[in-house]
Coordinates of C-alpha atoms and ligand atoms in Angstrom, one line a residue:
M1 CA -10.7 -47.6 -25.7
N2 CA -7.5 -49.0 -23.7
L3 CA -5.3 -46.8 -21.2
I4 CA -2.6 -45.4 -23.3
S5 CA -5.1 -44.5 -26.3
K6 CA -7.0 -42.7 -23.7
I7 CA -4.6 -40.8 -22.3
E8 CA -3.3 -39.6 -26.0
E9 CA -6.9 -38.9 -26.9
L10 CA -7.3 -36.7 -23.5
E11 CA -4.0 -35.0 -24.7
K12 CA -5.2 -33.6 -27.7
V13 CA -7.5 -31.6 -26.0
S14 CA -5.0 -30.7 -22.8
A15 CA -2.4 -29.8 -25.4
S16 CA -4.3 -26.3 -26.3
L17 CA -3.2 -25.1 -22.8
E18 CA 0.0 -24.5 -24.1
P19 CA 0.2 -22.3 -26.9
D20 CA 2.7 -22.8 -30.0
P21 CA 5.7 -20.3 -30.5
V22 CA 3.6 -18.7 -33.3
Q23 CA 0.8 -18.1 -31.0
R24 CA 2.8 -16.9 -28.2
E25 CA 4.2 -14.3 -30.1
S26 CA 1.1 -13.0 -31.1
F27 CA -1.1 -12.6 -28.1
I28 CA 2.9 -10.7 -27.1
K29 CA 2.1 -8.6 -30.1
Q30 CA -1.5 -8.2 -29.0
V31 CA -0.6 -7.2 -25.7
K32 CA 2.2 -4.7 -26.3
E33 CA -0.6 -2.9 -28.9
F34 CA -2.8 -2.8 -25.6
A35 CA -0.2 -1.4 -23.7
D36 CA 0.4 1.5 -26.5
R37 CA -2.7 2.1 -26.9
F38 CA -2.9 2.5 -23.0
Y39 CA -0.1 4.3 -22.6
G40 CA -0.5 6.6 -25.3
N41 CA -3.9 7.5 -24.0
L42 CA -2.7 8.2 -20.1
D43 CA -2.6 11.8 -20.0
D44 CA -5.3 12.3 -22.5
S45 CA -8.0 10.0 -21.1
R46 CA -10.4 10.5 -17.5
T47 CA -9.2 9.5 -14.4
Y48 CA -12.6 8.5 -13.1
V49 CA -14.9 7.2 -14.7
K50 CA -18.1 6.0 -12.9
G51 CA -19.7 3.3 -14.3
E52 CA -20.7 -0.7 -13.3
A53 CA -18.8 -3.3 -14.7
D54 CA -21.0 -6.0 -16.6
L55 CA -20.9 -9.3 -15.0
D56 CA -22.7 -10.6 -17.8
K57 CA -20.3 -9.7 -20.1
V58 CA -17.2 -11.4 -18.1
R59 CA -19.4 -14.3 -17.0
V60 CA -17.1 -17.8 -17.3
S61 CA -19.7 -19.9 -19.6
G62 CA -16.8 -22.8 -20.0
Q63 CA -16.8 -21.8 -23.8
K64 CA -13.8 -20.5 -25.8
L65 CA -12.8 -16.5 -26.5
S66 CA -10.6 -15.5 -28.9
F67 CA -7.6 -13.5 -27.5
E68 CA -8.5 -10.2 -29.3
E69 CA -12.3 -10.6 -27.6
I70 CA -10.4 -11.1 -24.2
I71 CA -8.2 -8.3 -24.8
N72 CA -11.0 -5.9 -26.2
L73 CA -12.7 -7.1 -22.8
Y74 CA -10.4 -5.9 -20.8
E75 CA -10.1 -2.9 -22.7
D76 CA -13.9 -2.2 -22.0
Q77 CA -14.9 -3.5 -18.9
V78 CA -11.9 -3.3 -16.9
A79 CA -9.3 -0.8 -17.8
S80 CA -12.2 1.8 -18.6
I81 CA -14.3 2.2 -15.3
G82 CA -13.5 3.2 -12.2
I83 CA -10.3 5.2 -11.3
N84 CA -7.2 4.7 -13.4
G85 CA -4.7 3.5 -11.2
A86 CA -2.4 3.8 -13.8
S87 CA -2.5 7.6 -13.8
G88 CA -1.0 10.6 -12.7
G89 CA -4.1 12.0 -12.4
H90 CA -4.8 9.7 -9.2
L91 CA -4.8 11.8 -6.5
G92 CA -7.3 11.0 -4.5
Y93 CA -6.8 7.9 -1.3
I94 CA -3.5 6.5 -1.2
P95 CA -2.5 6.6 -5.3
G96 CA -0.3 3.2 -6.1
G97 CA 2.1 3.0 -9.2
G98 CA 2.1 0.9 -11.8
L99 CA 6.0 0.9 -13.0
F100 CA 6.1 -0.3 -16.2
M101 CA 9.0 -2.8 -15.3
S102 CA 7.2 -4.8 -12.3
S103 CA 4.9 -6.1 -14.9
L104 CA 8.1 -7.1 -16.8
G105 CA 8.9 -9.0 -13.1
D106 CA 5.7 -10.7 -12.9
F107 CA 5.9 -12.2 -16.5
L108 CA 9.0 -13.3 -15.6
A109 CA 8.3 -14.7 -12.3
D110 CA 5.1 -16.5 -13.7
I111 CA 6.7 -18.1 -16.8
T112 CA 9.1 -19.9 -15.2
N113 CA 6.4 -20.4 -12.0
E114 CA 8.8 -19.7 -9.2
Y115 CA 8.0 -21.4 -5.8
A116 CA 9.0 -18.4 -3.7
G117 CA 7.6 -19.5 -0.4
I118 CA 10.6 -21.5 0.8
Q119 CA 14.4 -21.6 -0.5
F120 CA 14.2 -26.0 -1.3
A121 CA 11.7 -25.1 -3.8
S122 CA 13.5 -22.1 -5.6
P123 CA 16.5 -20.9 -3.5
G124 CA 17.1 -18.0 -6.1
A125 CA 13.7 -17.0 -5.9
A126 CA 13.7 -17.0 -2.1
N127 CA 17.3 -14.9 -2.2
I128 CA 15.8 -12.3 -4.7
E129 CA 13.4 -12.0 -2.0
E130 CA 15.4 -11.8 0.8
A131 CA 17.7 -9.4 -1.5
V132 CA 14.9 -6.5 -1.3
L133 CA 14.3 -7.3 2.3
V134 CA 18.5 -6.8 2.9
W135 CA 17.9 -3.1 1.2
L136 CA 14.8 -2.1 2.6
K137 CA 16.5 -3.1 6.4
E138 CA 19.8 -0.9 5.3
I139 CA 17.1 2.0 4.3
F140 CA 15.4 1.8 7.8
G141 CA 18.1 1.4 9.3
F142 CA 17.2 -2.4 10.7
P143 CA 19.8 -4.1 12.0
K144 CA 20.8 -7.4 9.7
D145 CA 19.5 -9.9 12.0
S146 CA 15.7 -8.8 11.4
V147 CA 13.3 -10.6 9.3
G148 CA 10.8 -9.8 7.0
N149 CA 8.1 -10.8 4.3
L150 CA 6.9 -9.2 1.0
T151 CA 3.2 -9.5 1.4
S152 CA 0.4 -8.2 -0.6
G153 CA -0.2 -4.7 1.2
G154 CA -0.1 -2.8 4.0
S155 CA -3.2 -4.6 5.7
V156 CA -1.2 -8.3 5.6
A157 CA 2.4 -6.4 6.9
N158 CA 0.4 -4.8 9.6
L159 CA -1.3 -8.2 10.3
I160 CA 2.2 -10.4 10.4
G161 CA 3.8 -7.1 12.4
L162 CA 1.1 -6.9 15.2
I163 CA 1.6 -10.8 15.4
A164 CA 4.6 -10.9 16.0
A165 CA 3.7 -8.4 19.3
R166 CA 1.1 -10.3 20.9
D167 CA 3.1 -13.8 20.5
H168 CA 6.4 -11.7 21.8
H169 CA 4.3 -9.7 25.2
G170 CA 1.7 -13.6 25.6
I171 CA -1.3 -11.5 24.9
L172 CA -3.7 -14.7 24.7
G173 CA -6.0 -15.7 26.8
S174 CA -7.0 -14.0 30.6
E175 CA -3.8 -12.3 29.4
I176 CA -5.8 -9.8 26.7
K177 CA -8.4 -8.6 28.9
N178 CA -5.6 -6.6 31.3
C179 CA -3.5 -5.4 27.7
V180 CA -3.9 -2.1 26.9
V181 CA -3.4 -0.8 23.1
Y182 CA -2.4 2.4 22.0
V183 CA -3.2 4.0 19.0
S184 CA -2.9 7.0 17.0
Q185 CA -6.8 8.6 16.4
Q186 CA -5.4 8.8 13.1
A187 CA -4.7 5.0 12.6
H188 CA -5.2 3.3 9.1
H189 CA -8.5 1.0 9.7
S190 CA -6.6 -2.0 8.7
I191 CA -4.6 -1.5 12.0
L192 CA -8.1 -1.8 14.1
K193 CA -8.7 -5.1 11.5
A194 CA -5.5 -6.9 12.4
L195 CA -6.0 -6.4 15.8
R196 CA -10.0 -7.9 15.7
I197 CA -8.6 -11.0 13.3
I198 CA -5.8 -11.9 15.7
G199 CA -8.5 -12.2 18.6
L200 CA -7.3 -8.8 20.2
W201 CA -11.1 -7.3 20.3
G202 CA -10.8 -7.6 24.2
V203 CA -8.3 -5.7 25.0
H204 CA -7.9 -1.8 26.5
L205 CA -7.6 -0.1 23.2
R206 CA -6.6 4.1 23.9
E207 CA -6.8 6.4 21.3
V208 CA -4.4 9.1 22.1
S209 CA -4.8 12.7 21.2
L210 CA -3.6 14.7 18.2
D211 CA -1.5 17.6 18.0
E212 CA -2.7 20.4 15.4
N213 CA -0.5 18.9 12.9
Y214 CA -2.3 15.3 13.8
R215 CA 0.2 13.6 14.5
M216 CA 0.2 11.6 17.8
D217 CA 0.3 13.0 21.0
A218 CA 3.7 12.0 22.4
Q219 CA 3.4 13.9 26.3
N220 CA -0.5 12.6 26.0
L221 CA 0.7 8.9 25.0
A222 CA 3.0 9.0 28.1
H223 CA 0.4 10.0 30.3
L224 CA -2.1 7.0 29.4
I225 CA 0.5 4.9 30.1
R226 CA 1.2 6.2 33.1
T227 CA -2.5 6.3 34.7
D228 CA -3.2 2.4 33.1
E229 CA 0.1 1.1 34.9
G230 CA -1.3 3.3 37.8
Q231 CA -4.5 1.1 38.0
G232 CA -2.8 -2.6 37.3
L233 CA -3.1 -3.0 33.6
R234 CA -0.9 -4.0 31.1
P235 CA 0.8 -1.4 28.4
C236 CA 1.8 -3.4 25.6
L237 CA 1.4 -1.8 22.4
V238 CA 2.1 1.1 20.7
I239 CA 1.0 1.8 16.8
S240 CA 2.2 4.9 15.3
A241 CA 1.9 6.4 11.9
A242 CA 4.6 7.3 9.7
G243 CA 2.3 9.3 7.5
S244 CA -1.0 8.8 8.4
T245 CA -3.3 8.2 5.3
D246 CA -6.1 11.3 6.1
T247 CA -4.0 14.1 6.6
G248 CA -0.3 12.3 6.1
A249 CA 1.2 12.9 9.2
V250 CA 4.2 11.6 10.9
D251 CA 3.7 10.9 14.4
P252 CA 7.1 12.1 16.7
L253 CA 9.1 8.2 16.0
R254 CA 11.3 9.0 18.9
E255 CA 9.8 10.5 21.2
I256 CA 7.2 7.8 21.1
S257 CA 10.2 4.6 20.9
Q258 CA 11.6 6.1 24.1
I259 CA 8.5 6.3 25.9
C260 CA 8.1 2.5 24.7
N261 CA 11.2 1.5 25.8
S262 CA 11.6 2.6 29.0
H263 CA 7.9 1.3 29.5
G264 CA 8.7 -2.1 27.5
L265 CA 6.3 -1.6 25.0
W266 CA 6.4 -2.9 21.7
F267 CA 6.5 0.2 19.1
H268 CA 4.5 -0.6 16.0
V269 CA 5.1 2.4 13.0
D270 CA 2.9 1.7 10.0
A271 CA 4.8 3.8 7.6
A272 CA 3.1 2.1 4.6
Y273 CA 2.1 5.6 2.8
G274 CA 5.4 7.7 4.5
G275 CA 8.2 5.4 5.0
F276 CA 9.6 5.8 1.0
F277 CA 10.3 9.1 1.6
T278 CA 13.1 8.7 4.1
L279 CA 14.8 8.5 0.9
V280 CA 14.8 11.9 0.4
D281 CA 17.3 14.1 2.0
S282 CA 14.6 16.6 3.4
K283 CA 12.6 14.2 4.9
K284 CA 15.4 12.1 7.1
A285 CA 14.4 14.7 10.3
I286 CA 11.0 14.2 10.3
L287 CA 11.0 10.5 10.2
D288 CA 14.3 10.1 12.8
G289 CA 13.1 7.3 14.9
I290 CA 11.8 5.0 12.5
E291 CA 14.9 2.5 13.0
M292 CA 13.8 2.3 16.8
A293 CA 10.9 0.5 15.7
D294 CA 10.0 -3.1 16.8
S295 CA 8.4 -3.9 13.7
L296 CA 7.9 -1.6 10.8
V297 CA 5.8 -1.8 7.8
V298 CA 6.1 -0.3 4.2
D299 CA 4.0 -0.2 0.7
P300 CA 6.1 -0.5 -2.0
H301 CA 2.9 -0.2 -4.0
K302 CA 3.0 3.0 -2.4
G303 CA 6.3 5.5 -2.2
L304 CA 8.2 2.9 -4.7
F305 CA 5.3 2.9 -7.1
I306 CA 5.2 -0.9 -7.7
P307 CA 1.6 -2.1 -9.2
Y308 CA -0.5 -2.8 -6.7
G309 CA -0.3 -6.4 -4.5
S310 CA 3.4 -5.3 -2.7
G311 CA 3.4 -4.8 0.8
A312 CA 6.9 -5.2 3.3
V313 CA 7.3 -6.2 6.7
L314 CA 10.2 -5.6 9.3
V315 CA 10.8 -7.1 12.5
K316 CA 13.6 -7.0 14.6
N317 CA 12.1 -10.0 17.0
R318 CA 12.9 -12.8 15.0
S319 CA 11.6 -15.6 17.5
A320 CA 8.5 -13.6 18.1
V321 CA 7.8 -14.1 14.1
I322 CA 8.9 -17.3 14.1
K323 CA 7.4 -18.8 16.8
S324 CA 3.8 -17.7 14.8
H325 CA 4.8 -18.6 11.1
H326 CA 7.1 -21.6 10.8
Y327 CA 5.3 -25.0 10.7
T328 CA 6.5 -28.5 9.4
A329 CA 4.5 -31.5 8.4
N330 CA 5.5 -35.0 7.1
Y331 CA 4.8 -34.1 3.6
M332 CA 7.2 -31.3 3.7
Q333 CA 9.6 -32.8 5.0
D334 CA 12.4 -32.6 2.2
A335 CA 11.7 -28.7 2.4
I336 CA 11.6 -27.2 5.6
K337 CA 14.0 -28.6 8.2
E338 CA 12.8 -28.7 11.9
N339 CA 15.4 -26.1 12.5
D340 CA 15.4 -23.9 9.3
F341 CA 13.9 -21.2 9.5
D342 CA 15.1 -19.1 6.6
N343 CA 12.2 -19.8 4.1
P344 CA 9.7 -16.8 3.2
A345 CA 6.8 -18.9 4.7
D346 CA 8.1 -18.7 8.1
V347 CA 7.8 -15.2 8.2
S348 CA 3.7 -15.1 6.9
P349 CA 0.5 -16.9 6.6
E350 CA 1.4 -18.1 3.2
L351 CA 2.9 -21.0 2.3
T352 CA 2.6 -21.1 -1.7
K353 CA 3.3 -17.3 -2.4
H354 CA 3.4 -15.5 -5.5
F355 CA 7.0 -14.6 -6.3
R356 CA 6.5 -10.7 -5.1
G357 CA 10.5 -10.0 -5.5
M358 CA 10.9 -10.0 -8.6
R359 CA 8.0 -6.8 -9.3
I360 CA 10.2 -4.9 -6.7
W361 CA 14.0 -6.3 -7.5
L362 CA 13.7 -5.9 -11.4
P363 CA 13.2 -1.8 -11.2
L364 CA 15.0 -1.4 -8.4
Q365 CA 17.8 -2.8 -10.4
F366 CA 17.1 -1.9 -14.1
H367 CA 16.4 1.9 -12.9
G368 CA 19.2 2.0 -9.8
I369 CA 17.8 4.3 -6.9
K370 CA 18.2 7.6 -8.4
P371 CA 15.0 8.0 -10.4
F372 CA 13.3 7.2 -7.4
K373 CA 14.5 9.6 -4.9
A374 CA 14.2 12.7 -7.7
C375 CA 10.2 11.2 -8.2
L376 CA 9.5 11.2 -4.4
E377 CA 10.8 14.6 -3.7
E378 CA 9.2 15.9 -6.9
K379 CA 5.7 15.0 -5.7
L380 CA 6.8 16.9 -2.6
L381 CA 7.4 19.9 -4.2
L382 CA 3.8 19.5 -6.7
T383 CA 1.8 19.3 -3.4
Q384 CA 3.9 22.4 -1.9
Y385 CA 2.8 23.8 -5.3
F386 CA -0.7 22.7 -5.3
R387 CA -1.4 23.9 -2.1
E388 CA -0.4 27.7 -3.2
K389 CA -2.0 27.5 -6.5
L390 CA -5.2 26.9 -4.1
Q391 CA -4.8 29.2 -1.8
D392 CA -4.6 31.7 -4.7
M393 CA -8.0 30.9 -5.9
G394 CA -9.6 31.1 -2.5
F395 CA -9.7 27.9 -0.8
I396 CA -8.4 27.7 3.1
I397 CA -5.8 24.7 3.1
G398 CA -4.6 22.5 5.9
P399 CA -1.5 22.7 8.1
E400 CA 2.3 22.7 6.6
P401 CA 1.8 18.5 5.8
D402 CA 4.5 16.3 6.7
L403 CA 4.6 15.1 3.3
S404 CA 2.5 14.5 0.3
V405 CA -0.8 14.3 1.5
S406 CA -2.8 17.8 1.8
Y407 CA -6.1 19.0 1.9
F408 CA -8.4 21.7 1.3
Y409 CA -12.1 23.6 1.5
Y410 CA -13.9 26.3 0.1
P411 CA -14.8 29.0 2.8
F412 CA -18.5 29.3 2.0
P413 CA -20.0 32.2 3.4
N414 CA -23.6 32.3 2.9
G415 CA -24.6 28.5 3.8
N416 CA -23.5 25.3 4.6
E417 CA -20.2 25.2 4.2
N418 CA -19.8 21.3 4.2
E419 CA -22.3 20.6 1.8
F420 CA -20.9 23.1 -0.8
N421 CA -18.0 21.2 -0.6
Q422 CA -19.7 18.0 -0.6
K423 CA -20.9 19.4 -4.1
L424 CA -17.8 20.6 -5.3
M425 CA -16.3 16.8 -4.7
E426 CA -19.4 15.5 -6.4
L427 CA -18.8 17.8 -9.6
I428 CA -15.0 17.1 -9.3
H429 CA -15.7 13.1 -9.7
L430 CA -17.9 13.9 -12.4
D431 CA -15.6 15.4 -14.4
G432 CA -13.3 13.2 -13.7
R433 CA -9.6 14.4 -15.5
V434 CA -8.3 14.1 -12.1
F435 CA -9.4 11.8 -9.2
L436 CA -9.2 13.4 -5.7
S437 CA -11.4 12.1 -2.2
S438 CA -12.1 13.7 0.6
T439 CA -12.4 12.9 4.2
I440 CA -14.5 15.0 7.2
L441 CA -11.8 16.3 9.8
N442 CA -13.5 17.5 13.0
E443 CA -16.6 17.4 11.6
R444 CA -15.7 19.6 8.5
F445 CA -15.7 18.2 4.9
L446 CA -12.3 18.3 3.4
I447 CA -11.4 17.4 0.3
R448 CA -7.8 15.6 0.4
I449 CA -4.5 15.8 -2.2
A450 CA -2.7 12.9 -2.3
I451 CA 0.7 13.0 -4.3
L452 CA 2.6 9.7 -5.1
S453 CA 1.8 8.3 -8.0
F454 CA 5.1 8.2 -10.1
R455 CA 3.6 9.6 -13.1
T456 CA 1.9 12.8 -11.5
K457 CA 3.8 16.1 -13.7
I458 CA 3.4 19.4 -12.9
S459 CA 1.2 19.5 -16.1
T460 CA -1.1 16.9 -13.8
I461 CA -1.1 19.6 -11.0
N462 CA -2.1 22.7 -13.6
K463 CA -5.0 20.2 -14.9
A464 CA -6.4 19.0 -11.2
L465 CA -6.0 23.3 -10.8
E466 CA -8.0 23.8 -14.1
M467 CA -10.9 21.5 -13.2
I468 CA -11.7 22.6 -9.7
S469 CA -11.5 26.1 -11.0
E470 CA -14.5 25.2 -13.6
A471 CA -16.4 23.6 -10.8
L472 CA -15.9 25.8 -8.3
N473 CA -17.3 28.8 -10.9
K474 CA -20.2 26.1 -11.6
L475 CA -21.1 26.7 -7.9
L476 CA -20.6 30.4 -7.1
Ligands
PLP501 C1 -1.4 4.2 6.6 C2 -1.2 3.1 6.3 N1 -1.3 2.0 6.6 C3 -2.3 0.4 6.3 C4 -3.0 0.8 4.3 C5 -3.5 -0.1 4.0 O1 -2.5 -1.1 2.7 P1 -2.9 -2.0 2.1 O2 -3.8 -1.3 1.3 O3 -1.7 -2.0 1.3 O4 -3.6 -3.2 2.4 C6 -3.0 1.7 4.1 C7 -3.4 2.1 2.6 O5 -3.8 3.4 2.0 C8 -2.3 2.7 4.9 O6 -2.0 4.2 3.6

């Protein structure tokens, strides 16, 4: 067989990777039917189903499956087990979103397969990413010349922010053991993980104490910094939370920023959960000072209700970020010039990246900002409603929350209170109509409330109350 006939032979087989218009229409119809079924059942289906996925059923054997079989497997092995991330009944951990319009953004981005890492490859995609970042800079009061990146989530965004802090302060080599980093006792573990990944194991890590609302105690921070300076150490970085995971607490950002300013420390704010509440007028005061951060992390897959896979970081010191991430190579000479720093790849460990901007930009453009604001405000009021009703049922509730995370426990007088609340949690998980998660604070077992899904409505909270009441009655 000559070369041409061999190629033609292979082409006949490889052509099946490109469905024809009739097949495309049928596949899209089947996905639409699945979506209709899924959305149609969302209110009535359980938010949490304990169960294991069967690897054998999804094993890649190399043989073909029909599209119908694939959709059935997805429905049976993915969408029906575990926590339903699209459900408004997800009130555990920090819930995600799942806006339908984002899925269409992903669909478009995947069809044209934009290369979003570099301007040269897709100036339009890079521009859309930049447009989202410009909007973020505006709402968080960051200067126009700061830089940003759309990441896969808060963990990678924290990583980028902390790398910038490290490189700005030159915390490398023998400097590491001199440097002091200050974190809230409520810092998310992705912060500690990032410090480890970027080689800052060896810094002095100070856990700043908290006030009665679990916010970082600024007085204690100032005291620790002065003590460390007095001992000849080098305080470098403060990491605050604007909405901690456990309790939703917002640290006193302005006060902390002033302390950072007067001692020359980098101020990193992890607002992965709480940042977007800045869109709600009543929460502007508590988030006051967020604009003073040197680096800021927010998670559109939390407070903007985008599906999982969307974080963002903003950093004021452009050169610190570029210093760590800008690279050129001979094979990139057409695409990246020596002094051209305008590419998403200059601000991120990623070169090739998913065109994430589209799943954020499309819903923002389509819906406008008003429903996002209303939805966030609704979540705050639902938290208030939930707490009031729980209190009526005899639960002890946590302090007035800064945002939409709170907790409760049942004061069990005749026995082990932690054990009682743990059993209550187990019953709630077994029921699964609504999903809640637990934590431990000061050795007390607590059930958390985290209201952030855009699909959580007053009917969801009433369902949660009914479920909790039934579980409680089984134990009393
Ligand atoms: C305050 C905070 N920071 C960081 C993260 C990590 O973000 P991600 O899970 O998007 O990586 C979370 C996740 O819940 C969080 O609540």
